[in-house]
XYZ file of C-alpha atoms in Angstrom:
555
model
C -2.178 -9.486 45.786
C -2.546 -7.537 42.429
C -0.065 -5.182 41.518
C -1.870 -1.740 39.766
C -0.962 -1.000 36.280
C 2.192 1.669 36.439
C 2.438 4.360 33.536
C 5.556 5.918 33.103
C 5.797 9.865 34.676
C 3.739 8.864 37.493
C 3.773 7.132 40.991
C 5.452 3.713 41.414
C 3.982 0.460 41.476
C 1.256 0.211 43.941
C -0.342 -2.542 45.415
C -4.032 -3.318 46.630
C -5.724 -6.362 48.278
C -7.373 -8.511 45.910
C -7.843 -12.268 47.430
C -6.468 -14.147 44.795
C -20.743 -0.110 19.812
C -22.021 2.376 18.837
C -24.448 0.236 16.821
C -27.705 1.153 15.763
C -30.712 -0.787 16.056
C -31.484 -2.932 13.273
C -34.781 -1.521 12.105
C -34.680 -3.109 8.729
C -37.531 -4.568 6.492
C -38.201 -7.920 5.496
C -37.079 -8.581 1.721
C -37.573 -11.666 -0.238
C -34.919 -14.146 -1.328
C -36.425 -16.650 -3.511
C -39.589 -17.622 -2.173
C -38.367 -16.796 1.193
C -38.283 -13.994 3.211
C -35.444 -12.709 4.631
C -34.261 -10.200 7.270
C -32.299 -7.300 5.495
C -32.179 -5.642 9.405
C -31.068 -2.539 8.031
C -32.740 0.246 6.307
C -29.887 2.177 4.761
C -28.481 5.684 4.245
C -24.509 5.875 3.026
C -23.224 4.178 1.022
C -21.078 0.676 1.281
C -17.706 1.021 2.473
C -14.392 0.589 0.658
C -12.354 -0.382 3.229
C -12.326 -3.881 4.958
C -15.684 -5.509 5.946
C -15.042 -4.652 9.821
C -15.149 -0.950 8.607
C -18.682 -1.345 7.574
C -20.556 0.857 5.733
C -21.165 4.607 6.606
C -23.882 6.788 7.049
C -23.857 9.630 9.228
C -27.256 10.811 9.620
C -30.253 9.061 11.310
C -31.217 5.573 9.766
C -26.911 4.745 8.523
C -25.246 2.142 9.650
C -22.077 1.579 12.258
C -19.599 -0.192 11.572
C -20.710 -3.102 14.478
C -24.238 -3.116 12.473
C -23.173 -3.224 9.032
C -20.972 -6.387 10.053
C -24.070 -7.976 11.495
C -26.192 -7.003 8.634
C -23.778 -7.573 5.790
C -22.944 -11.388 7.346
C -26.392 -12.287 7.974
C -27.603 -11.676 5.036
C -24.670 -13.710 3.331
C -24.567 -16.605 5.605
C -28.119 -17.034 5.900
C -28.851 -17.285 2.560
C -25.833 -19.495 1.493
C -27.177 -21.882 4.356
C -30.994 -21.096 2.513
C -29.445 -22.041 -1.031
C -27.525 -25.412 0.788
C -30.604 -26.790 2.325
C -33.139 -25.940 -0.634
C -30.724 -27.350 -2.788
C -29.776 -30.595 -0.571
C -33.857 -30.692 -0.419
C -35.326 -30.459 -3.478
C -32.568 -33.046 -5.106
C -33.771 -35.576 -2.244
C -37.111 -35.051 -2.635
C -36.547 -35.393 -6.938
C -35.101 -38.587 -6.348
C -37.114 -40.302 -4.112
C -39.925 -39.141 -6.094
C -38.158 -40.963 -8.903
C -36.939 -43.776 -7.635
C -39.645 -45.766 -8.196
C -38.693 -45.567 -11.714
C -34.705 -45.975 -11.680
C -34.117 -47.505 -8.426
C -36.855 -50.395 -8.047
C -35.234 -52.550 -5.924
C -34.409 -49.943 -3.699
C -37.866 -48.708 -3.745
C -39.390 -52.213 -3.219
C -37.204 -52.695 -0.317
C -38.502 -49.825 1.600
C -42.181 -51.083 1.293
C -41.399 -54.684 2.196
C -43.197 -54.763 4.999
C -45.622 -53.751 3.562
C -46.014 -55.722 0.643
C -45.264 -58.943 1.864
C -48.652 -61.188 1.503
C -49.635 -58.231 -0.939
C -50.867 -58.828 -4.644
C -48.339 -59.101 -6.920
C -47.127 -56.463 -9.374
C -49.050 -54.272 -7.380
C -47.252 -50.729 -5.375
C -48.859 -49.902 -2.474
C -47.960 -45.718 -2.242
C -49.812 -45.431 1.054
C -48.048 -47.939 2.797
C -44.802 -46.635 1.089
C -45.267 -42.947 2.393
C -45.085 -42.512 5.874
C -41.536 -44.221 5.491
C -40.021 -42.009 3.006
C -41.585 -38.972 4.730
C -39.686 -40.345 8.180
C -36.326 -40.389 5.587
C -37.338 -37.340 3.976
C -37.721 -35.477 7.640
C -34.601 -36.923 9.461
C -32.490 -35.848 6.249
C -33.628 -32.517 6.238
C -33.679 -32.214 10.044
C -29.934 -33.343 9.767
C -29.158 -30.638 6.917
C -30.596 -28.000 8.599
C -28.551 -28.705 11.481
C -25.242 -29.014 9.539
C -25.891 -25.843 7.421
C -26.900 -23.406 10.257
C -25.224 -23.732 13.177
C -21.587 -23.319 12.692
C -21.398 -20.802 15.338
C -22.447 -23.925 17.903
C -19.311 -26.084 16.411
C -16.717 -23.201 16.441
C -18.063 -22.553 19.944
C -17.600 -26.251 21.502
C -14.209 -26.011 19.741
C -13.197 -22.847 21.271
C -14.382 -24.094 24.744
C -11.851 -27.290 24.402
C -9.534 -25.006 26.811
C -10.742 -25.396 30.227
C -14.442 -24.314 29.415
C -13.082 -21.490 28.419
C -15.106 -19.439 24.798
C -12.446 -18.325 22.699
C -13.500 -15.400 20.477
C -14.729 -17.290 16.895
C -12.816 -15.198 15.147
C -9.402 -15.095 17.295
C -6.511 -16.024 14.961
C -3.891 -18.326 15.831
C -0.467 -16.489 16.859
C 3.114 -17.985 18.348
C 4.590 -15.526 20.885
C 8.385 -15.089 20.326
C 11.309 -15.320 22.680
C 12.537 -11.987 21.098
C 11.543 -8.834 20.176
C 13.444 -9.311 16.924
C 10.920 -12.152 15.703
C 7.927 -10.914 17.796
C 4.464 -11.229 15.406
C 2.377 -8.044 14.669
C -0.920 -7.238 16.543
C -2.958 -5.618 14.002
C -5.236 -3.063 16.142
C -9.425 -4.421 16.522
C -8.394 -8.301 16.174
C -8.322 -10.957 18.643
C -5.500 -13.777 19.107
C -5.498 -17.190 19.977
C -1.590 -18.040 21.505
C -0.089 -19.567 24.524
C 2.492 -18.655 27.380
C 5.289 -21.337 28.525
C 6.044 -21.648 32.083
C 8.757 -19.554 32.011
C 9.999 -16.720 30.043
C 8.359 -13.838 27.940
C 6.836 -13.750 25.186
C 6.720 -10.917 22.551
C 4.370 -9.403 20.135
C 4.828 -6.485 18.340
C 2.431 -2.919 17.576
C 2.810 -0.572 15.274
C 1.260 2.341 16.097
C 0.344 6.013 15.187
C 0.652 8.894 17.320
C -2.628 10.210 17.140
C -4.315 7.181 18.728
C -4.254 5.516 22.439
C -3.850 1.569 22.125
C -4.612 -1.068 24.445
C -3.844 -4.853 24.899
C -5.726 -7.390 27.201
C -4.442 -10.203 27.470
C -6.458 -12.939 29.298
C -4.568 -16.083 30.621
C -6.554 -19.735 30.906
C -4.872 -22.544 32.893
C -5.894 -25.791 32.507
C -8.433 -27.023 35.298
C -6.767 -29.370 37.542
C -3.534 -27.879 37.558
C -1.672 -26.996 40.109
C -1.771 -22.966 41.052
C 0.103 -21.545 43.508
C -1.699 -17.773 45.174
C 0.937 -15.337 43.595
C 1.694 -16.949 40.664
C -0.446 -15.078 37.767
C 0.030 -12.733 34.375
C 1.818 -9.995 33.681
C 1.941 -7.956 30.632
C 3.746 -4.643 29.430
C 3.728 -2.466 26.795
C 7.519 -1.452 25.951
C 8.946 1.189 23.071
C 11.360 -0.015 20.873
C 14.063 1.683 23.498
C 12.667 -0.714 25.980
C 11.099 2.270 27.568
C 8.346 1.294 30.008
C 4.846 2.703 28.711
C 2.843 0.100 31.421
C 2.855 -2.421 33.189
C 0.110 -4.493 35.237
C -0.129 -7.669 36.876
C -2.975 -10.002 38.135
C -2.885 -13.011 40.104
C -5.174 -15.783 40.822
C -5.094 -15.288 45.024
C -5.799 -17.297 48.124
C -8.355 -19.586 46.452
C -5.174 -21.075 43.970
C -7.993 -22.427 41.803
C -7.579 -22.368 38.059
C -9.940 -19.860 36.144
C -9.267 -17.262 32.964
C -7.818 -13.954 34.325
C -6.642 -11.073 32.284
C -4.088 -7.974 32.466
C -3.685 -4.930 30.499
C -1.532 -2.684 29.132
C -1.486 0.651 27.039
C 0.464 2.710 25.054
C -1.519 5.893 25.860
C -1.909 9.768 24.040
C -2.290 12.054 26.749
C -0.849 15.896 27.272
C -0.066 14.196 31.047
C 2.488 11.811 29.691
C 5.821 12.558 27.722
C 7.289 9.176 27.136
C 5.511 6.938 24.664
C 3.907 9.338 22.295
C 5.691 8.475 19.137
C 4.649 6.781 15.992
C 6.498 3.377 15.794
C 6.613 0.456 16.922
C 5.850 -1.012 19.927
C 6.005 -4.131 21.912
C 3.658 -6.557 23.898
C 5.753 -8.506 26.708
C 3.340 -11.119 28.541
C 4.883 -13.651 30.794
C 3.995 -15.597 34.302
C 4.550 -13.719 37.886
C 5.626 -16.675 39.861
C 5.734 -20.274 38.157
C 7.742 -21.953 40.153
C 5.187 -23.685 42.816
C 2.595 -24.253 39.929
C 1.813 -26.794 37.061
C 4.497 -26.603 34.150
C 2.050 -26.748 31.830
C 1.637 -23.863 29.165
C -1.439 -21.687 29.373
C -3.668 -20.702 26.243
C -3.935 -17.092 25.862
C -6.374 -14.592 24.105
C -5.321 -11.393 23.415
C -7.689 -8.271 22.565
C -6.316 -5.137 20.661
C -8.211 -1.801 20.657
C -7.190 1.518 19.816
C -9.008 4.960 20.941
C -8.924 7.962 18.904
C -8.236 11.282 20.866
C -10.852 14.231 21.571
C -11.492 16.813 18.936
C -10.807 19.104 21.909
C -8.583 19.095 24.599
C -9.736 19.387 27.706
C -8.080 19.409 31.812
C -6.430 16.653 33.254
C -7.435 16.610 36.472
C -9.457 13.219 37.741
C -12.803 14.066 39.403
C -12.602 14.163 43.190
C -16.046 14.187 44.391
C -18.389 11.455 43.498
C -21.415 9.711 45.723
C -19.713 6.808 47.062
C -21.902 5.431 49.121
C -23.689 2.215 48.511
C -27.356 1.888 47.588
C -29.602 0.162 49.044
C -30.056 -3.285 47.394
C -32.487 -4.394 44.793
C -35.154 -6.784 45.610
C -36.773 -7.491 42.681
C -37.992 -10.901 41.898
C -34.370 -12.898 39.632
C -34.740 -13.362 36.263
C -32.884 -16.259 34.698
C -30.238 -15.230 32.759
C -27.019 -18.232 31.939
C -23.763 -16.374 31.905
C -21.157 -16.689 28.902
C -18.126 -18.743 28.834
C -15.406 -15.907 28.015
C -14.930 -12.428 26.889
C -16.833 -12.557 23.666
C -19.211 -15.217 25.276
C -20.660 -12.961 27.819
C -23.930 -12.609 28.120
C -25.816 -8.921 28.580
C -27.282 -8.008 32.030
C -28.810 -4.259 32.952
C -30.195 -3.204 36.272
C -32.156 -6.148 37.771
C -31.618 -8.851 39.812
C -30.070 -12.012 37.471
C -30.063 -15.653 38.739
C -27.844 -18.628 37.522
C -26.148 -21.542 38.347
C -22.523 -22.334 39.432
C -19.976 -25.128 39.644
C -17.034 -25.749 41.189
C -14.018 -24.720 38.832
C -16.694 -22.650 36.409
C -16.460 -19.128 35.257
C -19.002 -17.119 33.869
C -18.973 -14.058 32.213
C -21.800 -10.957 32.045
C -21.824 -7.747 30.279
C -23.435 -4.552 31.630
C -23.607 -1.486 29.455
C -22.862 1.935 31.239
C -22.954 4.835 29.468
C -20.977 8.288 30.336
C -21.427 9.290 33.727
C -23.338 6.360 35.046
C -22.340 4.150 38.335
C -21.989 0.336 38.285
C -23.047 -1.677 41.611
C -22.822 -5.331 41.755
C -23.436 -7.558 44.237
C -22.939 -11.379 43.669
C -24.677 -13.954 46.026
C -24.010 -17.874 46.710
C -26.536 -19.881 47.782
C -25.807 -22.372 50.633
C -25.290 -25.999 50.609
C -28.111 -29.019 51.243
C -24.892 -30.706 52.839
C -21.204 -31.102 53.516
C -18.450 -29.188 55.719
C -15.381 -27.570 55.599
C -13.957 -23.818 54.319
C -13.125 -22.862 51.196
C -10.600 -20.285 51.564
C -11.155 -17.654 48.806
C -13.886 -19.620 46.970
C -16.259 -16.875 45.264
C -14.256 -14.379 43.104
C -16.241 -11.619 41.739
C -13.939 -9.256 39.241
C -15.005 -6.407 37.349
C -13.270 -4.988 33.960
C -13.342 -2.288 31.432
C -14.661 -2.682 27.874
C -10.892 -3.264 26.944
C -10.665 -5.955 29.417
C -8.637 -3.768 31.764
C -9.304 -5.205 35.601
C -11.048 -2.644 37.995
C -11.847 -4.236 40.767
C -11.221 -7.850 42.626
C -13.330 -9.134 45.632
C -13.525 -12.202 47.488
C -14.864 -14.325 50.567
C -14.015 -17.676 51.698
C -17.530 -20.389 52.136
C -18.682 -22.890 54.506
C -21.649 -24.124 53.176
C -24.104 -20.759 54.362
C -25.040 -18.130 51.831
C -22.361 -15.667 50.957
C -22.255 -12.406 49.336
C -19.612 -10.227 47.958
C -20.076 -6.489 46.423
C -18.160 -4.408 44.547
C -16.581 -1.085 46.201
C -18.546 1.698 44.871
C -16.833 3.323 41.833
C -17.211 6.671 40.213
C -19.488 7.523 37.480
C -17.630 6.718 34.138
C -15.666 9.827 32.941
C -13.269 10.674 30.525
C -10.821 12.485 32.860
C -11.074 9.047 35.293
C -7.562 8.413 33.332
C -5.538 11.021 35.532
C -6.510 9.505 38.759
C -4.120 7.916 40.547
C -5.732 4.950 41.946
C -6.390 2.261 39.369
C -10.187 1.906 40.528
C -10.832 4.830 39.475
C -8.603 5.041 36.396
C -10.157 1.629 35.286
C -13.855 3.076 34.711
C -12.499 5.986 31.748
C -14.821 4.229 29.090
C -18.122 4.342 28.039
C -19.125 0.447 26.609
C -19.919 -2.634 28.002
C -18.181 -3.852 31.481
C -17.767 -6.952 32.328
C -18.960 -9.067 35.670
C -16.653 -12.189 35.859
C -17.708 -14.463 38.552
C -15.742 -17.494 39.672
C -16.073 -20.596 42.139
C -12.857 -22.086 43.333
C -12.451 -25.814 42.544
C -12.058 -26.868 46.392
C -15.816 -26.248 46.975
C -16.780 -29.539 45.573
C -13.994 -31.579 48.107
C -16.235 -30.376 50.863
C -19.908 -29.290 49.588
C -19.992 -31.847 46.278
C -20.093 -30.855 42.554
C -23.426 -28.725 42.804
C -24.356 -26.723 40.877
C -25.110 -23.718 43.519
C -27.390 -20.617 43.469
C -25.647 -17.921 42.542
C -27.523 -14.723 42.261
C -25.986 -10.846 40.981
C -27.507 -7.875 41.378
C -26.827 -5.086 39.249
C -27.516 -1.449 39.589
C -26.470 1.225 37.387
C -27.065 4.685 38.914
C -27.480 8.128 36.708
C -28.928 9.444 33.258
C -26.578 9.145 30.282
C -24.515 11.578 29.808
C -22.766 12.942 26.668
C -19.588 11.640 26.354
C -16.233 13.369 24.811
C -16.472 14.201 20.995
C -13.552 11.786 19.741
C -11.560 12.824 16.425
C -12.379 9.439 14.790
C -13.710 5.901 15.280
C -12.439 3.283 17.831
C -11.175 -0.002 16.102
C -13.253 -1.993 16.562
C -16.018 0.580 16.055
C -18.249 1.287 19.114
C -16.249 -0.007 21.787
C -16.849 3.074 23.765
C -20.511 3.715 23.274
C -23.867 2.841 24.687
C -26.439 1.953 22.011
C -30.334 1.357 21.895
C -29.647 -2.277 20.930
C -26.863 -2.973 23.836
C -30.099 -1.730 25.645
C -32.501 -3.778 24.177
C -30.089 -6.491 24.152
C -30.885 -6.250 28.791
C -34.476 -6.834 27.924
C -34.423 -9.410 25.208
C -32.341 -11.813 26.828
C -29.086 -10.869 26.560
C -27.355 -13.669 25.221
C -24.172 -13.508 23.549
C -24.476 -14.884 19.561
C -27.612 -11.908 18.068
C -26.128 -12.199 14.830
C -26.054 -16.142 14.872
C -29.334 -16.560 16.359
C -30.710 -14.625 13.756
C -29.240 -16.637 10.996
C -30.831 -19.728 12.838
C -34.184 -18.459 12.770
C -34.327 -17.018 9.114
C -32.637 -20.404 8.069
C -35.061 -22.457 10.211
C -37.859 -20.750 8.782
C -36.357 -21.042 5.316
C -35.581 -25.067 5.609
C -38.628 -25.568 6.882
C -40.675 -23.823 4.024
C -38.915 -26.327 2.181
C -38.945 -29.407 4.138
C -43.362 -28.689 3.997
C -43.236 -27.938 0.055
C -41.360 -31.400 -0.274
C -43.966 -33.105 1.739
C -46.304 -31.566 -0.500
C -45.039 -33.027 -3.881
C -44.316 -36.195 -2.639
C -48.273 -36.347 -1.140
C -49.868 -35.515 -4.365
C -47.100 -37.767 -6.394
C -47.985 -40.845 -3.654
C -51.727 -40.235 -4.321
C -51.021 -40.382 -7.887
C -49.315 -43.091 -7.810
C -51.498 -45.066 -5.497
C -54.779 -43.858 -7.747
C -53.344 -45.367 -10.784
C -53.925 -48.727 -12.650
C -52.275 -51.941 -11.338
């Protein structure tokens, strides 16, 4: 059971049946760094910013940069080329000593052609048989520096996965709830936070916010697998005035399955003309704790929490929800699946569009996609298990399919039990994505208010391996999003972060390319690849003609 978020002024808590930016396109032009080329991605317009770096620069008019772009560009070009500088300079001292080793380091020289001149002439340096060696050294160095000085975003990723295979945002800084609202650490608004929850009691965190801007907190809860998980036990999180006023409330649980997996709840302090409590400046606080501990592991659970804010609309407009809306279900796709390996977490997730996706799933995994839907579009999503070579048995509640907002906010919750045939779950069918979808009073509905990317989180209970083995198993999605992009409401400001709420060409682009999470660090690997290797070849090159040399000379 999942209890619906509750806002104060309207109805009570409800419950439902669950079973358990805008960034342009980086045109850009190649420019040179060295003897290197190098990916500016960005062909610019306004000028830098002067605020922090997640601001970005600006640039209104066609061809500036968003703040999500200017990041991208702005660390790309600085990490690349510090990891170009490391590796030519790592290079070309390696390459200057064993060049000159012969000369300083003799014995160390003659020991690497031993084999080679054992039975030899005396006196005499055979450079051809001494090569291919110090090219195998000279290539397994630089292989090993390249490695070291452009893939951080591999090692902060295996680090962040330590917690149940779950991908902890890179840049999520570490926080300590408090047992008090007096002590209770501030959430600045955009960042993301690395804490945990004990088994029992709440924890605070503290906002402090304007009242010109909506704020939301996800909060996303990751047991550890193995542990013990009882059906109602779960997360539950609430956003509280500093009267201890109720602004919301929502609570999600893991369900029948009781099989450990990340799951997230929301709350909001929210702006609206419909609401009258909660639409003060001050401060503001965050109270997460567990729905029913008792029955489950006492172990603590690592948490990441997600702040965003959302300015309000230049106009005002009604606030009535839409009541009309084609709700039937369309027929499904049957296009041939495309590979596509989900993400490990939030900020993991890997970018799907209409299509038919296919992966692979084991027992106890999550995975994570991102769809972008733009203003008045519908999302459909079907996901699919394939059945078992062997085994028997039921797994009560063993495929979860959940669907949330681009502030993590949970929309919808299916699942079905499996016996070893296929099984497939789908989504209800959910309005197009609208503004006014805030004033309904059914959270489905009130869930899909954003424009942005929403998220397809798709788990497999840990009991299917006690009667169908480890796997993995087919698990196929299909995605459809229905309707043309629509314009979307004229807000008096930016989001923090900036483009939460908006569809770009490159989220677009991102469907097509291949969708995996880590552009900007893929990017970095590739110009730095390039770059290492330009130098690894122009090493090979001076230590050729210096070996020919060498080997031409007198005895």
């Amino acid at each position: 059971m999942r209890m619906a978020p509750g806002v104060a002024g309207q109805d009570g808590p409800r419950f439902r049946d669950s079973g358990r930016r805008r960034r342009d396109r980086p045109g850009g032009f190649p420019v040179r760094f060295g003897m290197f080329p190098v990916w500016d991605g960005q062909l610019r317009s306004g000028p830098v910013g002067s605020g922090p770096l997640h601001s970005g620069p600006v640039g209104s008019g066609p061809g500036g940069w968003s703040g999500g772009a200017a990041r991208d560009a702005v660390l790309f070009r600085f990490v690349s080329r510090f990891a170009l500088r490391s590796v030519f300079r790592c290079v070309v001292r390696l390459v200057f000593r064993m060049v000159t080793r012969g000369r300083v380091m003799g014995r160390r020289t003659a020991w690497w052609c031993a084999g080679a001149s054992r039975g030899g002439a005396p006196g005499r340096r055979p450079a051809v048989a001494r090569v291919p060696a110090a090219l195998r050294r000279l290539g397994v160095v630089a292989a090993v520096l390249c490695t070291t000085a452009v893939l951080p975003g591999q090692a902060a990723r295996a680090a962040g996965t330590a917690s149940g295979g779950y991908a902890f945002a890179e840049d999520a800084r570490r926080v300590d709830g408090s047992g008090s609202t007096a002590d209770a650490v501030r959430l600045e608004p955009g960042a993301t936070y690395r804490s945990s929850l004990p088994r029992s009691g709440k924890v605070y965190y503290r906002l402090e916010l304007d009242a010109a801007r909506s704020a939301y907190v996800s909060v996303t809860a990751v047991p550890r697998p193995g542990s013990t998980i009882s059906a109602v036990d779960g997360i539950r999180v609430a956003v509280q005035d500093a009267g201890s006023q109720s602004c919301s409330f929502d609570t999600t649980t893991f369900g029948a399955a009781r099989s450990p997996h990340p799951i997230a709840a929301w709350g909001m302090r929210e702006i609206s003309p419909a609401r009258s409590l909660c639409q003060d400046a001050g401060t503001y606080y965050v109270a997460v704790e567990r729905v029913d501990p008792e029955a489950s592991s006492p172990d603590a659970w690592d948490l990441e929490i997600a702040t965003v804010t959302e300015p309000r609309p230049e106009r005002a407009g009604g606030t009535d929800a839409p009541e009309v809306w084609d709700s039937a279900s369309p027929e499904p796709l049957t296009d041939e699946p495309v590979r596509r390996r989900g993400g490990a977490g939030f900020a993991d997730a890997a970018t799907v569009g209409q299509g038919v996706w296919r992966d692979d799933i084991e027992p106890g995994r999550t995975l994570f996609y991102k769809v972008p839907v733009d203003w008045g579009q519908q999302l459909y999503a079907t996901a699919e298990l394939g059945s078992s070579s062997g085994g028997s048995g039921y797994a009560t509640g063993a495929l979860d399919l959940s669907l949330y907002n681009p502030v993590r906010g949970q929309a919808q919750d299916v699942g079905a039990g499996y016996d070893g045939g296929q099984q497939a779950i789908a989504l209800a069918p959910g309005p197009p994505v609208a503004y006014r979808n805030r004033y309904a009073a059914a959270e489905q509905i009130r869930a899909m208010r954003f424009a942005g990317s929403y998220y397809l989180v798709v788990h497999l209970a840990e009991q299917v391996a006690d009667g169908f083995g480890d796997g993995p198993f087919g698990l196929t999605l299909r995605v459809r999003v229905e309707g043309a992009a629509q314009e979307g409401p004229r807000y008096a400001g930016e989001s923090v972060p900036r483009g939460v709420f908006e569809v770009t060409e490159e989220d677009r682009e991102a469907v097509s390319e291949g969708g995996a999470g880590g552009g900007l660090a893929m990017r970095v690997v590739a110009v730095s690849g390039i770059g290492a290797g330009s130098v690894l070849m122009a090493g090979l090159g001076v230590w050729t003609v210096v070996a020919r040399r060498r080997a031409a000379g007198p005895s």
